[in-house]
Amino acid sequence: MNHKRTDYLSWDEYFMGVAMMSGMRSKDPNSQVGACIVSEDNKILSMGYNGFPKGCSDDEFPWAREGDSLHTKYFYVTHSELNAILNYRGGSLEGAKLYVSLFPCNECAKAIIQAGIKTIVYDCDKYAHTPAVIASKRMLDAAGVRYYKYNRTGRKITIEV
Ligand SMILES: Nc1nc(=O)n([C@H]2C[C@H](O)[C@@H](COP(=O)(O)O)O2)cc1CO
Ligand SMILES: [Zn+2]
């Protein structure tokens, strides 16, 4: 056996796989979102998933989607993309790529642009019709942030832990 393996993970499978696995940490009962930030030379810089800020207990803050706004998750949850940006303590994210399992909202788009992230690879775009995502794309387009949909290869990755 002196030939290299041919069925190794591609860069995109690897980074989207890491983003998706990060999303598996989320306690959100409806949407588990994961993000992975990668340098221009394919080094993983940071990861994140959607959850409440430090000190805001999952047992005390609400995961509800509907009802009085103070009793839904939306005021409290930090999105995976923002968590990934904030989790990075190493300096600049200028020129980095973001792999994310769900298209970024307008608030995360602002943080992505201001952090200097230049490319977004996303998997799902289930909220494409919402004002938050339409506004997000408007800002990303204006700022010259490139985004493209991840091409699923259908590969099943099974890890026994
Ligand atoms: N890009 C995103 N990244 C995220 O981390 N989220 C989080 C916020 C919520 O915890 C959840 C969306 O909840 P739901 O409305 O699908 O039940 O995903 C949401 C979006 C959508 O723009
Ligand atoms: Zn967001």
PDB file of N, CA and C in Angstrom, residues 17-74:
ATOM      1  N   GLY A  17     -18.556  19.841   7.773  1.00  0.00           N
ATOM      2  CA  GLY A  17     -18.760  18.781   8.768  1.00  0.00           C
ATOM      3  C   GLY A  17     -18.471  19.275  10.176  1.00  0.00           C
ATOM      4  N   VAL A  18     -17.396  20.047  10.325  1.00  0.00           N
ATOM      5  CA  VAL A  18     -17.053  20.611  11.639  1.00  0.00           C
ATOM      6  C   VAL A  18     -18.144  21.601  12.081  1.00  0.00           C
ATOM      7  N   ALA A  19     -18.618  22.431  11.134  1.00  0.00           N
ATOM      8  CA  ALA A  19     -19.693  23.385  11.458  1.00  0.00           C
ATOM      9  C   ALA A  19     -20.937  22.629  11.925  1.00  0.00           C
ATOM     10  N   MET A  20     -21.297  21.577  11.200  1.00  0.00           N
ATOM     11  CA  MET A  20     -22.507  20.817  11.562  1.00  0.00           C
ATOM     12  C   MET A  20     -22.337  20.108  12.908  1.00  0.00           C
ATOM     13  N   MET A  21     -21.150  19.595  13.164  1.00  0.00           N
ATOM     14  CA  MET A  21     -20.937  18.913  14.433  1.00  0.00           C
ATOM     15  C   MET A  21     -20.994  19.911  15.586  1.00  0.00           C
ATOM     16  N   SER A  22     -20.489  21.107  15.340  1.00  0.00           N
ATOM     17  CA  SER A  22     -20.575  22.156  16.347  1.00  0.00           C
ATOM     18  C   SER A  22     -22.053  22.459  16.654  1.00  0.00           C
ATOM     19  N   GLY A  23     -22.881  22.487  15.601  1.00  0.00           N
ATOM     20  CA  GLY A  23     -24.316  22.718  15.798  1.00  0.00           C
ATOM     21  C   GLY A  23     -24.974  21.659  16.677  1.00  0.00           C
ATOM     22  N   MET A  24     -24.400  20.490  16.715  1.00  0.00           N
ATOM     23  CA  MET A  24     -24.973  19.412  17.531  1.00  0.00           C
ATOM     24  C   MET A  24     -24.862  19.695  19.028  1.00  0.00           C
ATOM     25  N   ARG A  25     -24.091  20.723  19.395  1.00  0.00           N
ATOM     26  CA  ARG A  25     -23.984  21.135  20.805  1.00  0.00           C
ATOM     27  C   ARG A  25     -25.167  22.017  21.218  1.00  0.00           C
ATOM     28  N   SER A  26     -25.912  22.526  20.222  1.00  0.00           N
ATOM     29  CA  SER A  26     -26.977  23.475  20.541  1.00  0.00           C
ATOM     30  C   SER A  26     -28.113  22.809  21.316  1.00  0.00           C
ATOM     31  N   LYS A  27     -28.668  23.556  22.264  1.00  0.00           N
ATOM     32  CA  LYS A  27     -29.822  23.040  23.016  1.00  0.00           C
ATOM     33  C   LYS A  27     -31.129  23.565  22.446  1.00  0.00           C
ATOM     34  N   ASP A  28     -31.057  24.339  21.360  1.00  0.00           N
ATOM     35  CA  ASP A  28     -32.288  24.838  20.737  1.00  0.00           C
ATOM     36  C   ASP A  28     -33.078  23.644  20.204  1.00  0.00           C
ATOM     37  N   PRO A  29     -34.335  23.491  20.653  1.00  0.00           N
ATOM     38  CA  PRO A  29     -35.107  22.326  20.208  1.00  0.00           C
ATOM     39  C   PRO A  29     -35.538  22.405  18.746  1.00  0.00           C
ATOM     40  N   ASN A  30     -35.501  23.589  18.154  1.00  0.00           N
ATOM     41  CA  ASN A  30     -35.988  23.718  16.773  1.00  0.00           C
ATOM     42  C   ASN A  30     -34.882  23.827  15.729  1.00  0.00           C
ATOM     43  N   SER A  31     -33.919  24.687  15.912  1.00  0.00           N
ATOM     44  CA  SER A  31     -32.847  24.866  14.925  1.00  0.00           C
ATOM     45  C   SER A  31     -31.485  24.776  15.608  1.00  0.00           C
ATOM     46  N   GLN A  32     -30.697  23.791  15.197  1.00  0.00           N
ATOM     47  CA  GLN A  32     -29.332  23.670  15.721  1.00  0.00           C
ATOM     48  C   GLN A  32     -28.400  24.164  14.611  1.00  0.00           C
ATOM     49  N   VAL A  33     -27.761  25.309  14.859  1.00  0.00           N
ATOM     50  CA  VAL A  33     -26.935  25.929  13.830  1.00  0.00           C
ATOM     51  C   VAL A  33     -25.469  25.879  14.274  1.00  0.00           C
ATOM     52  N   GLY A  34     -24.587  25.575  13.326  1.00  0.00           N
ATOM     53  CA  GLY A  34     -23.167  25.518  13.648  1.00  0.00           C
ATOM     54  C   GLY A  34     -22.364  26.331  12.654  1.00  0.00           C
ATOM     55  N   ALA A  35     -21.241  26.883  13.123  1.00  0.00           N
ATOM     56  CA  ALA A  35     -20.382  27.699  12.263  1.00  0.00           C
ATOM     57  C   ALA A  35     -18.923  27.356  12.511  1.00  0.00           C
ATOM     58  N   CYS A  36     -18.129  27.491  11.449  1.00  0.00           N
ATOM     59  CA  CYS A  36     -16.695  27.225  11.545  1.00  0.00           C
ATOM     60  C   CYS A  36     -15.985  28.285  10.713  1.00  0.00           C
ATOM     61  N   ILE A  37     -15.054  28.996  11.326  1.00  0.00           N
ATOM     62  CA  ILE A  37     -14.303  30.047  10.613  1.00  0.00           C
ATOM     63  C   ILE A  37     -12.921  29.514  10.268  1.00  0.00           C
ATOM     64  N   VAL A  38     -12.550  29.725   9.007  1.00  0.00           N
ATOM     65  CA  VAL A  38     -11.336  29.134   8.457  1.00  0.00           C
ATOM     66  C   VAL A  38     -10.476  30.233   7.827  1.00  0.00           C
ATOM     67  N   SER A  39      -9.185  30.137   7.995  1.00  0.00           N
ATOM     68  CA  SER A  39      -8.284  31.134   7.391  1.00  0.00           C
ATOM     69  C   SER A  39      -8.184  30.910   5.880  1.00  0.00           C
ATOM     70  N   GLU A  40      -7.583  31.875   5.203  1.00  0.00           N
ATOM     71  CA  GLU A  40      -7.424  31.758   3.744  1.00  0.00           C
ATOM     72  C   GLU A  40      -6.613  30.526   3.371  1.00  0.00           C
ATOM     73  N   ASP A  41      -5.725  30.098   4.274  1.00  0.00           N
ATOM     74  CA  ASP A  41      -4.934  28.898   3.988  1.00  0.00           C
ATOM     75  C   ASP A  41      -5.456  27.664   4.732  1.00  0.00           C
ATOM     76  N   ASN A  42      -6.782  27.631   4.904  1.00  0.00           N
ATOM     77  CA  ASN A  42      -7.481  26.430   5.371  1.00  0.00           C
ATOM     78  C   ASN A  42      -7.115  25.946   6.768  1.00  0.00           C
ATOM     79  N   LYS A  43      -6.909  26.892   7.658  1.00  0.00           N
ATOM     80  CA  LYS A  43      -6.730  26.507   9.066  1.00  0.00           C
ATOM     81  C   LYS A  43      -7.970  26.931   9.847  1.00  0.00           C
ATOM     82  N   ILE A  44      -8.452  26.048  10.706  1.00  0.00           N
ATOM     83  CA  ILE A  44      -9.637  26.375  11.496  1.00  0.00           C
ATOM     84  C   ILE A  44      -9.259  27.385  12.576  1.00  0.00           C
ATOM     85  N   LEU A  45      -9.996  28.509  12.586  1.00  0.00           N
ATOM     86  CA  LEU A  45      -9.698  29.574  13.537  1.00  0.00           C
ATOM     87  C   LEU A  45     -10.680  29.595  14.697  1.00  0.00           C
ATOM     88  N   SER A  46     -11.949  29.223  14.409  1.00  0.00           N
ATOM     89  CA  SER A  46     -12.957  29.309  15.455  1.00  0.00           C
ATOM     90  C   SER A  46     -14.201  28.510  15.088  1.00  0.00           C
ATOM     91  N   MET A  47     -15.016  28.248  16.087  1.00  0.00           N
ATOM     92  CA  MET A  47     -16.274  27.522  15.882  1.00  0.00           C
ATOM     93  C   MET A  47     -17.335  28.112  16.802  1.00  0.00           C
ATOM     94  N   GLY A  48     -18.582  27.843  16.487  1.00  0.00           N
ATOM     95  CA  GLY A  48     -19.651  28.316  17.363  1.00  0.00           C
ATOM     96  C   GLY A  48     -20.961  27.626  17.048  1.00  0.00           C
ATOM     97  N   TYR A  49     -21.881  27.732  17.989  1.00  0.00           N
ATOM     98  CA  TYR A  49     -23.247  27.224  17.769  1.00  0.00           C
ATOM     99  C   TYR A  49     -24.208  28.149  18.491  1.00  0.00           C
ATOM    100  N   ASN A  50     -25.495  28.036  18.196  1.00  0.00           N
ATOM    101  CA  ASN A  50     -26.459  28.948  18.798  1.00  0.00           C
ATOM    102  C   ASN A  50     -26.789  28.547  20.233  1.00  0.00           C
ATOM    103  N   GLY A  51     -26.718  29.527  21.102  1.00  0.00           N
ATOM    104  CA  GLY A  51     -27.012  29.265  22.515  1.00  0.00           C
ATOM    105  C   GLY A  51     -27.092  30.566  23.290  1.00  0.00           C
ATOM    106  N   PHE A  52     -27.518  30.459  24.537  1.00  0.00           N
ATOM    107  CA  PHE A  52     -27.625  31.654  25.377  1.00  0.00           C
ATOM    108  C   PHE A  52     -26.235  32.090  25.849  1.00  0.00           C
ATOM    109  N   PRO A  53     -26.085  33.377  26.118  1.00  0.00           N
ATOM    110  CA  PRO A  53     -24.780  33.867  26.578  1.00  0.00           C
ATOM    111  C   PRO A  53     -24.384  33.226  27.909  1.00  0.00           C
ATOM    112  N   LYS A  54     -23.078  33.277  28.160  1.00  0.00           N
ATOM    113  CA  LYS A  54     -22.513  32.755  29.408  1.00  0.00           C
ATOM    114  C   LYS A  54     -23.319  33.256  30.607  1.00  0.00           C
ATOM    115  N   GLY A  55     -23.620  32.406  31.530  1.00  0.00           N
ATOM    116  CA  GLY A  55     -24.340  32.815  32.742  1.00  0.00           C
ATOM    117  C   GLY A  55     -25.851  32.804  32.583  1.00  0.00           C
ATOM    118  N   CYS A  56     -26.330  32.730  31.349  1.00  0.00           N
ATOM    119  CA  CYS A  56     -27.781  32.697  31.104  1.00  0.00           C
ATOM    120  C   CYS A  56     -28.180  31.237  30.946  1.00  0.00           C
ATOM    121  N   SER A  57     -28.694  30.681  32.014  1.00  0.00           N
ATOM    122  CA  SER A  57     -28.903  29.239  32.083  1.00  0.00           C
ATOM    123  C   SER A  57     -29.996  28.739  31.130  1.00  0.00           C
ATOM    124  N   ASP A  58     -29.694  27.632  30.481  1.00  0.00           N
ATOM    125  CA  ASP A  58     -30.685  26.978  29.604  1.00  0.00           C
ATOM    126  C   ASP A  58     -31.909  26.523  30.377  1.00  0.00           C
ATOM    127  N   ASP A  59     -31.755  26.414  31.691  1.00  0.00           N
ATOM    128  CA  ASP A  59     -32.893  25.963  32.486  1.00  0.00           C
ATOM    129  C   ASP A  59     -33.768  27.141  32.903  1.00  0.00           C
ATOM    130  N   GLU A  60     -33.254  28.356  32.757  1.00  0.00           N
ATOM    131  CA  GLU A  60     -34.027  29.525  33.176  1.00  0.00           C
ATOM    132  C   GLU A  60     -34.523  30.368  32.010  1.00  0.00           C
ATOM    133  N   PHE A  61     -33.760  30.383  30.913  1.00  0.00           N
ATOM    134  CA  PHE A  61     -34.169  31.196  29.756  1.00  0.00           C
ATOM    135  C   PHE A  61     -35.027  30.344  28.820  1.00  0.00           C
ATOM    136  N   PRO A  62     -35.933  30.999  28.108  1.00  0.00           N
ATOM    137  CA  PRO A  62     -36.927  30.237  27.329  1.00  0.00           C
ATOM    138  C   PRO A  62     -36.423  29.813  25.943  1.00  0.00           C
ATOM    139  N   TRP A  63     -36.832  28.636  25.512  1.00  0.00           N
ATOM    140  CA  TRP A  63     -36.549  28.183  24.149  1.00  0.00           C
ATOM    141  C   TRP A  63     -37.782  28.318  23.246  1.00  0.00           C
ATOM    142  N   ALA A  64     -38.834  28.932  23.765  1.00  0.00           N
ATOM    143  CA  ALA A  64     -40.071  29.058  22.983  1.00  0.00           C
ATOM    144  C   ALA A  64     -39.859  29.929  21.755  1.00  0.00           C
ATOM    145  N   ARG A  65     -40.606  29.663  20.702  1.00  0.00           N
ATOM    146  CA  ARG A  65     -40.537  30.442  19.461  1.00  0.00           C
ATOM    147  C   ARG A  65     -41.640  31.482  19.412  1.00  0.00           C
ATOM    148  N   GLU A  66     -42.720  31.208  20.116  1.00  0.00           N
ATOM    149  CA  GLU A  66     -43.897  32.074  20.021  1.00  0.00           C
ATOM    150  C   GLU A  66     -44.362  32.515  21.394  1.00  0.00           C
ATOM    151  N   GLY A  67     -45.102  33.634  21.381  1.00  0.00           N
ATOM    152  CA  GLY A  67     -45.635  34.169  22.625  1.00  0.00           C
ATOM    153  C   GLY A  67     -45.068  35.553  22.848  1.00  0.00           C
ATOM    154  N   ASP A  68     -45.242  36.044  24.059  1.00  0.00           N
ATOM    155  CA  ASP A  68     -44.721  37.352  24.434  1.00  0.00           C
ATOM    156  C   ASP A  68     -43.202  37.353  24.212  1.00  0.00           C
ATOM    157  N   SER A  69     -42.706  38.404  23.539  1.00  0.00           N
ATOM    158  CA  SER A  69     -41.307  38.370  23.077  1.00  0.00           C
ATOM    159  C   SER A  69     -40.299  38.151  24.205  1.00  0.00           C
ATOM    160  N   LEU A  70     -40.623  38.638  25.401  1.00  0.00           N
ATOM    161  CA  LEU A  70     -39.695  38.434  26.524  1.00  0.00           C
ATOM    162  C   LEU A  70     -39.632  36.971  26.951  1.00  0.00           C
ATOM    163  N   HIS A  71     -40.611  36.219  26.504  1.00  0.00           N
ATOM    164  CA  HIS A  71     -40.647  34.794  26.862  1.00  0.00           C
ATOM    165  C   HIS A  71     -40.329  33.885  25.684  1.00  0.00           C
ATOM    166  N   THR A  72     -39.730  34.464  24.626  1.00  0.00           N
ATOM    167  CA  THR A  72     -39.232  33.619  23.532  1.00  0.00           C
ATOM    168  C   THR A  72     -37.703  33.684  23.550  1.00  0.00           C
ATOM    169  N   LYS A  73     -37.100  32.804  22.774  1.00  0.00           N
ATOM    170  CA  LYS A  73     -35.629  32.726  22.747  1.00  0.00           C
ATOM    171  C   LYS A  73     -34.978  33.906  22.021  1.00  0.00           C
ATOM    172  N   TYR A  74     -35.762  34.580  21.139  1.00  0.00           N
ATOM    173  CA  TYR A  74     -35.124  35.484  20.174  1.00  0.00           C
ATOM    174  C   TYR A  74     -34.366  36.659  20.791  1.00  0.00           C
TER     175      TYR A  74
END
